[in-house]
Coordinates of C-alpha atoms in Angstrom, one line a residue:
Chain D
X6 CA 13.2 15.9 -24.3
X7 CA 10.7 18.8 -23.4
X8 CA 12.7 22.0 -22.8
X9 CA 12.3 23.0 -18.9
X10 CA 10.0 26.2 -18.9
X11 CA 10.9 29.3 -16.1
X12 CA 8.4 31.6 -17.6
X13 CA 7.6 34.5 -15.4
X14 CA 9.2 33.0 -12.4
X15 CA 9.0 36.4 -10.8
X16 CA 6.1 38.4 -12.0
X17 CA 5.6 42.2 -10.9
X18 CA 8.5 41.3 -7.9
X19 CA 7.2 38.4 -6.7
X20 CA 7.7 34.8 -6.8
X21 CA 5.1 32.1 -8.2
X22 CA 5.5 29.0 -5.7
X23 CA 2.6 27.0 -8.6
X24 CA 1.0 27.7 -11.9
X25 CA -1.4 26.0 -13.1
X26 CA -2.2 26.6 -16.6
X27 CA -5.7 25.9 -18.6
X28 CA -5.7 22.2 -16.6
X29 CA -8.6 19.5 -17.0
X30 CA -9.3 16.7 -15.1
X31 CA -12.1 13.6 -15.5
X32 CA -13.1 10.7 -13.1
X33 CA -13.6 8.5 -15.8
X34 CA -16.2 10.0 -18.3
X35 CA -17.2 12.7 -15.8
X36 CA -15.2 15.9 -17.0
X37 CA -15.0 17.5 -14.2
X38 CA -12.5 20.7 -14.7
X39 CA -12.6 22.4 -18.1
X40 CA -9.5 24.5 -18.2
X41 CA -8.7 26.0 -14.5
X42 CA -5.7 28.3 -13.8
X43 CA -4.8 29.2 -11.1
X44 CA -1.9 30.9 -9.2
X45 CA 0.1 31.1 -6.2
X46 CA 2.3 33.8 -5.0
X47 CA 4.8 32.1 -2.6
X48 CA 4.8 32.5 1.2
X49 CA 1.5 33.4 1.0
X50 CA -2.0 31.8 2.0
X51 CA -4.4 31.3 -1.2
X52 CA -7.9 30.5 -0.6
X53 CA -9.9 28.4 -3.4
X54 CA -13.4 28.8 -3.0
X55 CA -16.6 27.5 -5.1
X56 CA -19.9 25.5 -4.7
X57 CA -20.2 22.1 -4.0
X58 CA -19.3 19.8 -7.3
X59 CA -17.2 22.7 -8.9
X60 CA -14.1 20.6 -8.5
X61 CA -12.2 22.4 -5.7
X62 CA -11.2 18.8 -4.5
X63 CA -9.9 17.6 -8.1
X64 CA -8.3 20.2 -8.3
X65 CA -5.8 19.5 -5.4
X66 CA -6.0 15.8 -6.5
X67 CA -5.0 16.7 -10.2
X68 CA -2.2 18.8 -9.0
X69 CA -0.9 15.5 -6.8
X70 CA -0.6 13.8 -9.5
X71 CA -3.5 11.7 -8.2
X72 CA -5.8 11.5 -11.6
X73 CA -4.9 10.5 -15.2
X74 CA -2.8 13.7 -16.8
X75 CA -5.2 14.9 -19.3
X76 CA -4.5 18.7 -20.5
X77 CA -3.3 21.6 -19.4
X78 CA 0.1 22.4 -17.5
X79 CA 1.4 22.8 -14.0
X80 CA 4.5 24.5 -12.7
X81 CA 6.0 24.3 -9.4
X82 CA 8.6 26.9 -8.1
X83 CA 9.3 27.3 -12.0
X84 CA 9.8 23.2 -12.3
X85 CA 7.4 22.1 -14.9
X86 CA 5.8 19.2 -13.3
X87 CA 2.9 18.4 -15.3
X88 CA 2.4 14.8 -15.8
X89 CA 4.8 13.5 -13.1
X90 CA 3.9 10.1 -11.0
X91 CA 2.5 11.6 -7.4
X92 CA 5.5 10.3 -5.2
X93 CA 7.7 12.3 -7.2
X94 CA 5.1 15.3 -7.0
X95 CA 5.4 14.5 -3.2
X96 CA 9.5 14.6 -2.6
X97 CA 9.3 17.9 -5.1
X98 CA 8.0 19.3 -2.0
X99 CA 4.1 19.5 -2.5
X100 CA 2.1 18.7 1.2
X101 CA -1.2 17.5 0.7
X102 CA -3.8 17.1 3.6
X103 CA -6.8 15.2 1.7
X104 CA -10.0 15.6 2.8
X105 CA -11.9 13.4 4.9
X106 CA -8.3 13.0 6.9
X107 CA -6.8 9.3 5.0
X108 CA -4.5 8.6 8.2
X109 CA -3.5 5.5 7.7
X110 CA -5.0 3.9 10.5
X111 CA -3.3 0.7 11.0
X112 CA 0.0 2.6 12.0
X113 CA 0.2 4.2 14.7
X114 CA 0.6 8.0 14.9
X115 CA 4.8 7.8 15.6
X116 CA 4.4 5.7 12.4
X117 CA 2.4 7.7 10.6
X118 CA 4.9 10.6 10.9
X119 CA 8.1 8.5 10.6
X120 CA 7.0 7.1 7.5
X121 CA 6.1 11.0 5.8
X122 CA 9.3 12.4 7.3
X123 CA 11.7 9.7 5.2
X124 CA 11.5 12.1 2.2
X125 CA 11.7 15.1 4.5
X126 CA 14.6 17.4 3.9
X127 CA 14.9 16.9 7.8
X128 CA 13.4 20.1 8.6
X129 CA 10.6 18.9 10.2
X130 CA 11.1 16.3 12.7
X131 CA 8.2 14.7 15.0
X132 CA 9.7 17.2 18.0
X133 CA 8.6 20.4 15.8
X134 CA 5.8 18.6 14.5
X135 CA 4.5 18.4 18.2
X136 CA 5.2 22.0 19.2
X137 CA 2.6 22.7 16.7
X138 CA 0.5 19.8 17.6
X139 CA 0.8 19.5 21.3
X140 CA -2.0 18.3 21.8
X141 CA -0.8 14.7 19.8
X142 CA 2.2 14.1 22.0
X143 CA 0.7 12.0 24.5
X144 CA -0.6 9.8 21.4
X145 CA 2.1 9.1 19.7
X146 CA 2.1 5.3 20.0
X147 CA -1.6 5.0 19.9
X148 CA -3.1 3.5 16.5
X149 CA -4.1 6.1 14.5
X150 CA -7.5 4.3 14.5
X151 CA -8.3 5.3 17.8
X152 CA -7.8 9.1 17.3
X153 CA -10.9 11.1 17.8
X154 CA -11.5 12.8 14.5
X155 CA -10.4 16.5 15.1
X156 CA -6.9 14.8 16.3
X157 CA -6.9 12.5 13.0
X158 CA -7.2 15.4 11.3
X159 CA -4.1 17.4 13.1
X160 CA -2.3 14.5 12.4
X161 CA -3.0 14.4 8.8
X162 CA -1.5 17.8 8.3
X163 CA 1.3 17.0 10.6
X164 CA 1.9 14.4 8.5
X165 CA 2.2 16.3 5.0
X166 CA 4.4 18.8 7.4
X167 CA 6.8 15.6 7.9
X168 CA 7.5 15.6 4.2
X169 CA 9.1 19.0 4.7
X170 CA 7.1 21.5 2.0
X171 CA 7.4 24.1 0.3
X172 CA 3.7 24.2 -0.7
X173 CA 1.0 22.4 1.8
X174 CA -2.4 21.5 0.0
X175 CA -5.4 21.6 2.4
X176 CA -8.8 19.9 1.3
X177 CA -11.6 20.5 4.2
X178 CA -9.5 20.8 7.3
X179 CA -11.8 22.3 9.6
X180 CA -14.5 19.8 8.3
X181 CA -15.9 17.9 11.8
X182 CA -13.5 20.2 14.2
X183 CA -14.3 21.5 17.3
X184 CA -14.2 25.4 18.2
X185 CA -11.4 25.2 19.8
X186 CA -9.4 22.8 17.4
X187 CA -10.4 25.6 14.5
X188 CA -9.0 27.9 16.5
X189 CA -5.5 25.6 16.7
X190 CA -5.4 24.8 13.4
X191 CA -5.5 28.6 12.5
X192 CA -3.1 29.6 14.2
X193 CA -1.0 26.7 12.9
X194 CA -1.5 27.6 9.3
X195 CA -0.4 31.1 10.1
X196 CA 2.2 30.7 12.0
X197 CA 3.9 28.3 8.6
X198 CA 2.5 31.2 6.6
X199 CA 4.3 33.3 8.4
X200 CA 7.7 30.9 8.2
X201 CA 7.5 31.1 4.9
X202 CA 5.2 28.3 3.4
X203 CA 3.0 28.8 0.6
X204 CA -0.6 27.2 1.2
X205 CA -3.7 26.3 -0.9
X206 CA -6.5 26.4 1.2
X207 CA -10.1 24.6 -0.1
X208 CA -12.8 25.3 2.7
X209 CA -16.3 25.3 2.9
X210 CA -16.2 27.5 5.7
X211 CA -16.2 30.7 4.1
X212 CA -15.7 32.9 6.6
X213 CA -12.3 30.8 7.8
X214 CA -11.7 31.2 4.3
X215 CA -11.4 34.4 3.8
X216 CA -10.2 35.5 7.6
X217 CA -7.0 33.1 6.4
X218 CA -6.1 34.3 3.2
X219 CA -4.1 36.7 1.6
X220 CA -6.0 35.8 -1.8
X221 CA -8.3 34.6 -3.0
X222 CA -9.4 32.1 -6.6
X223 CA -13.2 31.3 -7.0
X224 CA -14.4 28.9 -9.0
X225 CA -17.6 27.5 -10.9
X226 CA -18.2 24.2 -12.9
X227 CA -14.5 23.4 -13.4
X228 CA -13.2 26.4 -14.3
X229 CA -11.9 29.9 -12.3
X230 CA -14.2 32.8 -12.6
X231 CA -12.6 35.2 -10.2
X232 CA -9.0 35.6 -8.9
X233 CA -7.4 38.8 -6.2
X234 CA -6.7 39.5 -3.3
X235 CA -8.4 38.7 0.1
X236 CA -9.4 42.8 0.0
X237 CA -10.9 42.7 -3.0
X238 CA -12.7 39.8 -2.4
X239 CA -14.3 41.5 0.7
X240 CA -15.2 44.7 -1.8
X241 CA -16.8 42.4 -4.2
X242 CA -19.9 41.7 -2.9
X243 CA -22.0 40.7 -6.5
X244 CA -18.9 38.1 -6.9
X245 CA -19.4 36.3 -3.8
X246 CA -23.3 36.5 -4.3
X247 CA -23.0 35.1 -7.3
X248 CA -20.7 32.2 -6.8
X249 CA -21.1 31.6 -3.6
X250 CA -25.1 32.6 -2.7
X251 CA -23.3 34.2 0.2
Chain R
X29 CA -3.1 -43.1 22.8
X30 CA -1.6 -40.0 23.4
X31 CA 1.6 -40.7 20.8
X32 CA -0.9 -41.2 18.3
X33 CA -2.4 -37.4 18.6
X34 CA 1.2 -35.8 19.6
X35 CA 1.6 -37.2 16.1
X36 CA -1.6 -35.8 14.4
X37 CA -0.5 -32.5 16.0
X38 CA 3.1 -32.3 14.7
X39 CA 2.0 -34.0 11.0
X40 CA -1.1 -30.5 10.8
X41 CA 1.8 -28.3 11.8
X42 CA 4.7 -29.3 9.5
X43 CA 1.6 -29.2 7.2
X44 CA 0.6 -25.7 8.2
X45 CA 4.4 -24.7 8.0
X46 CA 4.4 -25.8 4.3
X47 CA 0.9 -24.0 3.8
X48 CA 2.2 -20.7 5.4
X49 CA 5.4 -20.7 2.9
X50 CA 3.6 -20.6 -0.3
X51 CA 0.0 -18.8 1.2
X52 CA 1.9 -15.7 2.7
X53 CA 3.5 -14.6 -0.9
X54 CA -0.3 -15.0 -2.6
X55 CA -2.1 -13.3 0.5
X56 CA 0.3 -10.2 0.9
X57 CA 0.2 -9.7 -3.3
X58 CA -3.4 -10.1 -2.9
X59 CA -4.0 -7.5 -0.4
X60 CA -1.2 -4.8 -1.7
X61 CA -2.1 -5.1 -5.9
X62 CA -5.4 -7.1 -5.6
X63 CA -3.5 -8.9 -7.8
X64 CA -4.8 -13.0 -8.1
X65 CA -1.8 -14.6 -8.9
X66 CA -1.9 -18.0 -9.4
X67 CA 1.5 -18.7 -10.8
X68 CA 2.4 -18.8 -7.8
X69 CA 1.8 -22.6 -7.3
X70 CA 4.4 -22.9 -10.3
X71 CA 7.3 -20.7 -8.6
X72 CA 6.8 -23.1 -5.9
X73 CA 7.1 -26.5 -8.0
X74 CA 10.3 -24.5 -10.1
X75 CA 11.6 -24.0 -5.8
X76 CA 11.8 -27.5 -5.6
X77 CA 12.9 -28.7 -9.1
X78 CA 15.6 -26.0 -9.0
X79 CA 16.3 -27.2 -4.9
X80 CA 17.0 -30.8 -6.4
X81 CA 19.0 -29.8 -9.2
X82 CA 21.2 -27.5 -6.9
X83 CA 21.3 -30.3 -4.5
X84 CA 22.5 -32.9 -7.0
X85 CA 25.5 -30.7 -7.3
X86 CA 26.5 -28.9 -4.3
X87 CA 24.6 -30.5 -1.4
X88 CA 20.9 -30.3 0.5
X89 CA 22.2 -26.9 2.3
X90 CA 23.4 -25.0 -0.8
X91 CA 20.0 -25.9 -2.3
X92 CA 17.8 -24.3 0.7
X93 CA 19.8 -21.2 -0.1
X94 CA 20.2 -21.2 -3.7
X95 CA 16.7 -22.3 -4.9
X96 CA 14.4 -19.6 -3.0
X97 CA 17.2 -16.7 -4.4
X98 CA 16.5 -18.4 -8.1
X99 CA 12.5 -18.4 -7.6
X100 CA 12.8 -14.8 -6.2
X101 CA 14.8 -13.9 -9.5
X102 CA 12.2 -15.9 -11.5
X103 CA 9.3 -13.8 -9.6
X104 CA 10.9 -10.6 -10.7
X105 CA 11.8 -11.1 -13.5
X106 CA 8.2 -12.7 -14.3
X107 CA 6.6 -9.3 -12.6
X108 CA 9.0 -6.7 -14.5
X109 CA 8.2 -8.2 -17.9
X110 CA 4.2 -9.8 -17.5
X111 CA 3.0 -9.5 -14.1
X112 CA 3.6 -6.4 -13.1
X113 CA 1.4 -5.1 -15.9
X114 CA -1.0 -7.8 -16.1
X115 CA -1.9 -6.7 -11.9
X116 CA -3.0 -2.9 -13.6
X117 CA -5.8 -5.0 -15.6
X118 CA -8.1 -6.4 -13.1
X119 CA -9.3 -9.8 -12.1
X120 CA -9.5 -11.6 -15.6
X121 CA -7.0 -11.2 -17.5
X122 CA -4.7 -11.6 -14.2
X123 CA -6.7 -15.2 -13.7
X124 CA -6.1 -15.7 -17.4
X125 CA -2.4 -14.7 -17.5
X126 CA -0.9 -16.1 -14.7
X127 CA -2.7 -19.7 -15.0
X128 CA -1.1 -19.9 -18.6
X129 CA 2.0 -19.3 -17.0
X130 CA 1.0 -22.7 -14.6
X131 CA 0.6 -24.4 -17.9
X132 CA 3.9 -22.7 -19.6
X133 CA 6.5 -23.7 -16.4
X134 CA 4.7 -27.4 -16.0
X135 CA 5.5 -28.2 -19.4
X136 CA 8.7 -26.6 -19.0
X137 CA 9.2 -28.5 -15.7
X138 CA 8.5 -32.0 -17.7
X139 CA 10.7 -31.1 -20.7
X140 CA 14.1 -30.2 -18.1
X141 CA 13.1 -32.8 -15.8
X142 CA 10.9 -35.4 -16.9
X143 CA 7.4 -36.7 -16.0
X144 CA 9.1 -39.3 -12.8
X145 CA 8.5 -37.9 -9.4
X146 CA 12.1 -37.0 -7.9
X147 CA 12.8 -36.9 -4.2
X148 CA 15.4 -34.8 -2.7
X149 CA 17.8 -36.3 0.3
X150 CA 17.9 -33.6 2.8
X151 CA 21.2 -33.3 4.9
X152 CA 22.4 -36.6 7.0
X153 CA 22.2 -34.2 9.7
X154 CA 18.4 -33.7 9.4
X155 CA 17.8 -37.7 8.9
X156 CA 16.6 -40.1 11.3
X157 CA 13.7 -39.7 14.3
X158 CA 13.6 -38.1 17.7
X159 CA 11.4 -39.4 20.4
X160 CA 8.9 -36.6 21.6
X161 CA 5.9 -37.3 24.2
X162 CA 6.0 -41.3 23.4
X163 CA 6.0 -40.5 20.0
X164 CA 8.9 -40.6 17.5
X165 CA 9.0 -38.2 14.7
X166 CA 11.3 -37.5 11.9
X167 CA 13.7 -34.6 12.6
X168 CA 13.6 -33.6 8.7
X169 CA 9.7 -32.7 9.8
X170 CA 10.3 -31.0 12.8
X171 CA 12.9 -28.7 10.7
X172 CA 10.1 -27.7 8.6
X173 CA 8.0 -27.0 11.4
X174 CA 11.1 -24.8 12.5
X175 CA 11.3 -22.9 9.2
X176 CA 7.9 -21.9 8.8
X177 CA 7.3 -20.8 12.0
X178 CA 10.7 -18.8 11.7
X179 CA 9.4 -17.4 8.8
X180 CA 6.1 -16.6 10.1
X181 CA 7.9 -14.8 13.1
X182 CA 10.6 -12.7 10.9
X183 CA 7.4 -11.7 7.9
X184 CA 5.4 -10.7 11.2
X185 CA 8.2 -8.3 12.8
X186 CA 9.3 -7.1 9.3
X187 CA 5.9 -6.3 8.5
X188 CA 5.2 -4.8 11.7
X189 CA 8.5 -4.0 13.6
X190 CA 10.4 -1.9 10.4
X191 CA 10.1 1.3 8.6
X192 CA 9.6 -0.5 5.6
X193 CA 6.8 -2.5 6.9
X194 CA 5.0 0.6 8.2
X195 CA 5.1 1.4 4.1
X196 CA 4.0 -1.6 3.2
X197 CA 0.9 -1.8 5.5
X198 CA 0.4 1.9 4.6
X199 CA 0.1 1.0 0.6
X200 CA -1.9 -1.7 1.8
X201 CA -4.5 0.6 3.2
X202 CA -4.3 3.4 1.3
X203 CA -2.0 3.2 -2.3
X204 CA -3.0 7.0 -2.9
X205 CA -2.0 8.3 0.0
X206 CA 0.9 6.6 0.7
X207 CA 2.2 8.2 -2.9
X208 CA 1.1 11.4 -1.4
X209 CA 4.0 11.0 1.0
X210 CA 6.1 10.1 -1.1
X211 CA 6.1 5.9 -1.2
X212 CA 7.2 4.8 -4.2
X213 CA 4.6 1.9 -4.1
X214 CA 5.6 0.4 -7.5
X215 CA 8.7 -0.5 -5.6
X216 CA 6.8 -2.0 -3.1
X217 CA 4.8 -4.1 -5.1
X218 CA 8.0 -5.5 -7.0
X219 CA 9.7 -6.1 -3.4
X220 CA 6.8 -8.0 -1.9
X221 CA 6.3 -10.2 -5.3
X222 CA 10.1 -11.1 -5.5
X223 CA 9.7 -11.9 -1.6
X224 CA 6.4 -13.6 -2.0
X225 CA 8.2 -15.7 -4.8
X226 CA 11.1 -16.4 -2.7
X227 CA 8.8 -17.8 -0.3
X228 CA 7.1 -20.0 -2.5
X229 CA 10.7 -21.2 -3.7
X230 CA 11.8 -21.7 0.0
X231 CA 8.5 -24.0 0.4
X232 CA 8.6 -25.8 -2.6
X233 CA 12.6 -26.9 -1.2
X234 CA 11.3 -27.5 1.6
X235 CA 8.4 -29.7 0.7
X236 CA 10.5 -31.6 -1.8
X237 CA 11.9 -33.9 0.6
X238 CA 8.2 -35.1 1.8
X239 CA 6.2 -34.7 -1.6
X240 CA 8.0 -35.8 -4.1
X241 CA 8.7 -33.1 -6.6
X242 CA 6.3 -33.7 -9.8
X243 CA 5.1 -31.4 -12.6
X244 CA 1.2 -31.8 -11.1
X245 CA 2.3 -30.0 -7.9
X246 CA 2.0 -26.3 -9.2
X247 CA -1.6 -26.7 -9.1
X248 CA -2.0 -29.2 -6.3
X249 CA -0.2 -26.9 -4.1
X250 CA -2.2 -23.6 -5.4
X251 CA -5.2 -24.6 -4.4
X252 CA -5.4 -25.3 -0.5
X253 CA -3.3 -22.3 -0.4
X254 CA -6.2 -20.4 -2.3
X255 CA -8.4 -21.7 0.5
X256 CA -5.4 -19.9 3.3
X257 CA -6.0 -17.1 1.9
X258 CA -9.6 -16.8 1.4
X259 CA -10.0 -18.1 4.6
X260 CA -6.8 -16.5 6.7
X261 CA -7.9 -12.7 5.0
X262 CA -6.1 -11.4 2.4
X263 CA -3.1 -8.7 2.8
X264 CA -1.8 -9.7 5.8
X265 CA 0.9 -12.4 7.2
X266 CA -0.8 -13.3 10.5
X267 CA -4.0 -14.3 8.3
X268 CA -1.6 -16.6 6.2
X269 CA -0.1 -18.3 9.7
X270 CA -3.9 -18.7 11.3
X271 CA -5.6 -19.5 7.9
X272 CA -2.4 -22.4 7.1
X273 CA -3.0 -23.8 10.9
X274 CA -7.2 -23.8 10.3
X275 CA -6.5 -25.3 6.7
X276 CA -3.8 -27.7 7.7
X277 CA -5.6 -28.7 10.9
X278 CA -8.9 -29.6 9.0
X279 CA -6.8 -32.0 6.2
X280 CA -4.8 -33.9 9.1
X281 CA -7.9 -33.8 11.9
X282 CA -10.3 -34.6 9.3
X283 CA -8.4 -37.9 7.6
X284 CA -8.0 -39.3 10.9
X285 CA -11.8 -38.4 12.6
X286 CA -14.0 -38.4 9.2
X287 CA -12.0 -40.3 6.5
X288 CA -14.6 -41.0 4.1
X289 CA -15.2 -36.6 4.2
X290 CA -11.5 -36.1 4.2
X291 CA -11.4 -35.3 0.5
X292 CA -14.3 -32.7 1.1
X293 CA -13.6 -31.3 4.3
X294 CA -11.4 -28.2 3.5
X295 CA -13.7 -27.1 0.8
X296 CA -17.1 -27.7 3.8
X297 CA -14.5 -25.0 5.3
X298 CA -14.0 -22.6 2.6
X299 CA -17.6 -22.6 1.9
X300 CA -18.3 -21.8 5.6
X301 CA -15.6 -18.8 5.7
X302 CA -17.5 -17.2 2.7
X303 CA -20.6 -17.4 4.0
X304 CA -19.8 -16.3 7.8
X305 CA -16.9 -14.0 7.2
X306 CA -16.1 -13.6 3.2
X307 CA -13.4 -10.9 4.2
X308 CA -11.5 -13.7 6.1
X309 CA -11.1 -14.2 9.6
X310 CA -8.1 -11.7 10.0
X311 CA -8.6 -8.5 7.3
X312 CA -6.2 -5.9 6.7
X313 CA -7.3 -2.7 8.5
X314 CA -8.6 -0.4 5.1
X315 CA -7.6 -3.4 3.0
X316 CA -9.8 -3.3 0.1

């Protein structure tokens, strides 16, 4: 029986929603994270940024319980949850939005959301799901399938909002959106930010990026190399040149 | 002239029905695990061994009931202790491992009940013919037409008409995911292997009343109901119904038109399927 660990549940005043300690992670031979940590102050928006191949994608994979456990240790809202089988990660009350969308498309969208919301504390229900989405409603018993791809992707994340979270992990949403549907999917993620949700945000838009968060985690080759606030990360010029050639 | 097909059409269909019963179990376990489990032919020889016992006893009805419940126990039981962790391993050793069990339950199957075929008397109420279209038919054959499509028709709005189908098409398409929200999909696999097994049962009950039960039917059955599923596309039910129809059409079409090809017909069919649509004719959406 491994003693349950509530270590600095509240550093300097404020609440850690995850903490992930020194973790690793390998498709098959192919380490891909050395030893990342990383760590989220709840009710806030954390950005993790980093090249292409420096495992921004395993990482919110790893922490879904969605690759073999290797090392390293993850806390959620002071539950140590390291090693636990994804659909438990899930009803825990971790969102994930994956990228490249992963509707299931041979449900249809009502489906889709029904299905997320059965380990839902109730607090989301397909009417506030389409306050945020309106732009779904008229859809609702249309296959998935059929869903251009910026509404696929507003259904994925009003899917993982179905499963009522406290933390929402989002890989690539803006990937293949419209101005406009950037522009909803902002305001969406601010407005739970701003309900209290924490969120891990990967993005290859920079600039979205860093408009969105309140901090900010970059990372090279599998591991973090820089961690603050979204301030600081606007003072630091050499870091972003550096990490991100930008 | 026309009695004679009416007939030809009702024998492929009370076929089809039998096809459908022990194809839908191997297709859906197919397309959820990608799990090739070929005991399957033996849970549906121990459905009517089992049927006949129970039959002996309390009566045909009792039997119908009571054998698919023990073969769905079997299935369990079989996946909770060797199957279920044999599916994790890939192709060969699942090929390997569930054929030995063929060899274990036929053996079994001749030790319990002997090597002499044994028919089963279905209900008074199910004997004797019915005249349809000039023709006349035995009712016990138009029951099994009954059954199977009544089971075809309640897999297909289960599947597609319930919350629990909805999770079950979603593992289908995408395991990871569906844990991501939450779907328990080791559940899901046990479920559709205990129901796939009580299917198998059901047909084997079924059948024994036409084919007499003997310990060569676990493999005799397994393989045209391979060809279903190869054929029908794995992973989903309406596959297994059109892929039991196509298979069972071929075998009773193909012994009356082409009887010297008969033997070789279905397998002229499988070898066509590959070659013009090796996913099957009716795929899964994402199934991989």
């Amino acid at each position: 029986m491994k003693a349950r660990h509530r270590p600095r549940d509240r550093c300097c005043g404020r609440s850690m929603m995850l903490d992930v300690i020194d973790l690793t992670a390998a498709y098959g031979h192919a380490q891909v994270l050395h030893g990342l940590s990383l760590r989220l102050e709840a009710g806030r928006i954390h950005s993790l940024l980093g090249r292409n191949g420096a495992g921004k994608t395993t990482t919110l994979r790893r922490i879904m319980g969605l690759l073999p456990h290797q090392q390293g240790r993850i806390l959620f809202a002071g539950d140590e949850i390291t090693g636990w089988p994804t659909p438990r990660i899930a009803r825990a009350g971790i969102g994930y939005v994956p990228e490249g969308r992963e509707v299931f498309t041979a449900l249809t969208v009502r489906e889709n959301l029904t299905l997320a919301g059965r380990i839902g504390s109730g607090d989301w229900t397909i009417d506030r799901v389409m306050q945020q989405f309106p732009g779904l409603h008229p859809r609702l018993d249309a296959p998935a399938a059929v869903l251009s791809g910026g509404e696929q992707q507003m259904l994925s994340v009003a899917r993982a909002l179905m499963t009522s979270p406290r933390l929402l992990l989002l890989d690539e949403p803006s990937e293949g959106l419209s101005v406009q549907m950037t522009a909803v999917l902002r305001d969406v993620l601010v407005a739970l930010r701003d309900q209290g949700m924490t969120i891990l945000l990967v993005e290859q838009d920079v600039g979205l990026a860093t408009k969105l968060a309140d901090d900010v985690t970059l990372m090279s080759r599998g591991r973090h190399c820089w961690a603050g606030t979204a301030a600081e990360f606007a003072q630091a010029a050499g870091v972003r040149r550096r990490y991100l050639g930008a | 002239m026309t009695a004679f097909w009416t007939l030809q059409v009702l024998n492929a269909l009370q076929h089809a029905a039998l096809l459908f019963l022990i194809a839908a179990g191997l297709s859906v376990s197919f397309g959820l695990m990608g799990f090739v489990n070929l005991a399957h032919g033996a849970l549906y020889m121990l459905g009517a061994f089992i049927g006949i016992s129970v039959a002996a006893q309390t009566g045909f009805w009792v039997a119908l009931i009571a054998a698919p419940l023990a073969v769905s126990a079997i299935g369990a039981l079989l996946y909770l202790c060797l199957l279920g962790r044999v599916a994790r391993l890939g192709p060969m050793p699942q090929v390997l491992v569930s054929f030995g069990l063929v060899f274990i339950a036929t053996e079994l199957v001749r030790i319990v009940w002997g090597d002499i075929p044994l028919v089963l008397d279905p209900s008074a109420a199910l004997a004797g013919r019915v005249d349809l279209a000039g023709a006349t038919y035995p009712v016990y054959r138009l029951f099994v037409i009954c059954i199977g499509a009544a089971m075809a028709a309640a897999l297909w709005l289960g599947v597609n008409r319930t919350n629990l189908g909805a999770a079950l098409r979603a593992s289908v398409e995408n395991p990871g995911m569906a844990r991501a929200i939450g779907i328990r999909t080791e559940r899901m696999f046990l479920l559709v292997f205990t129901l796939g097994a009580g299917l198998a049962g059901l047909g084997g009950v079924v059948a024994a009343p036409i084919t007499a039960a003997n310990p060569g039917m676990a493999v005799s059955a397994l393989i045209p109901a391979l060809i279903v599923t190869v054929i029908g596309g794995m992973g989903n039910i309406a596959g297994a119904a059109l892929g039991a129809l196509i298979v069972a059409g071929i075998e009773v079409f193909g012994a009356v038109l082409f009887p010297a090809a008969s033997a070789v017909l279905i397998y002229a069919a499988l070898a066509v399927a590959l070659i013009w649509r090796p996913e099957g004719l009716l795929v899964a959406k994402g199934a991989r």
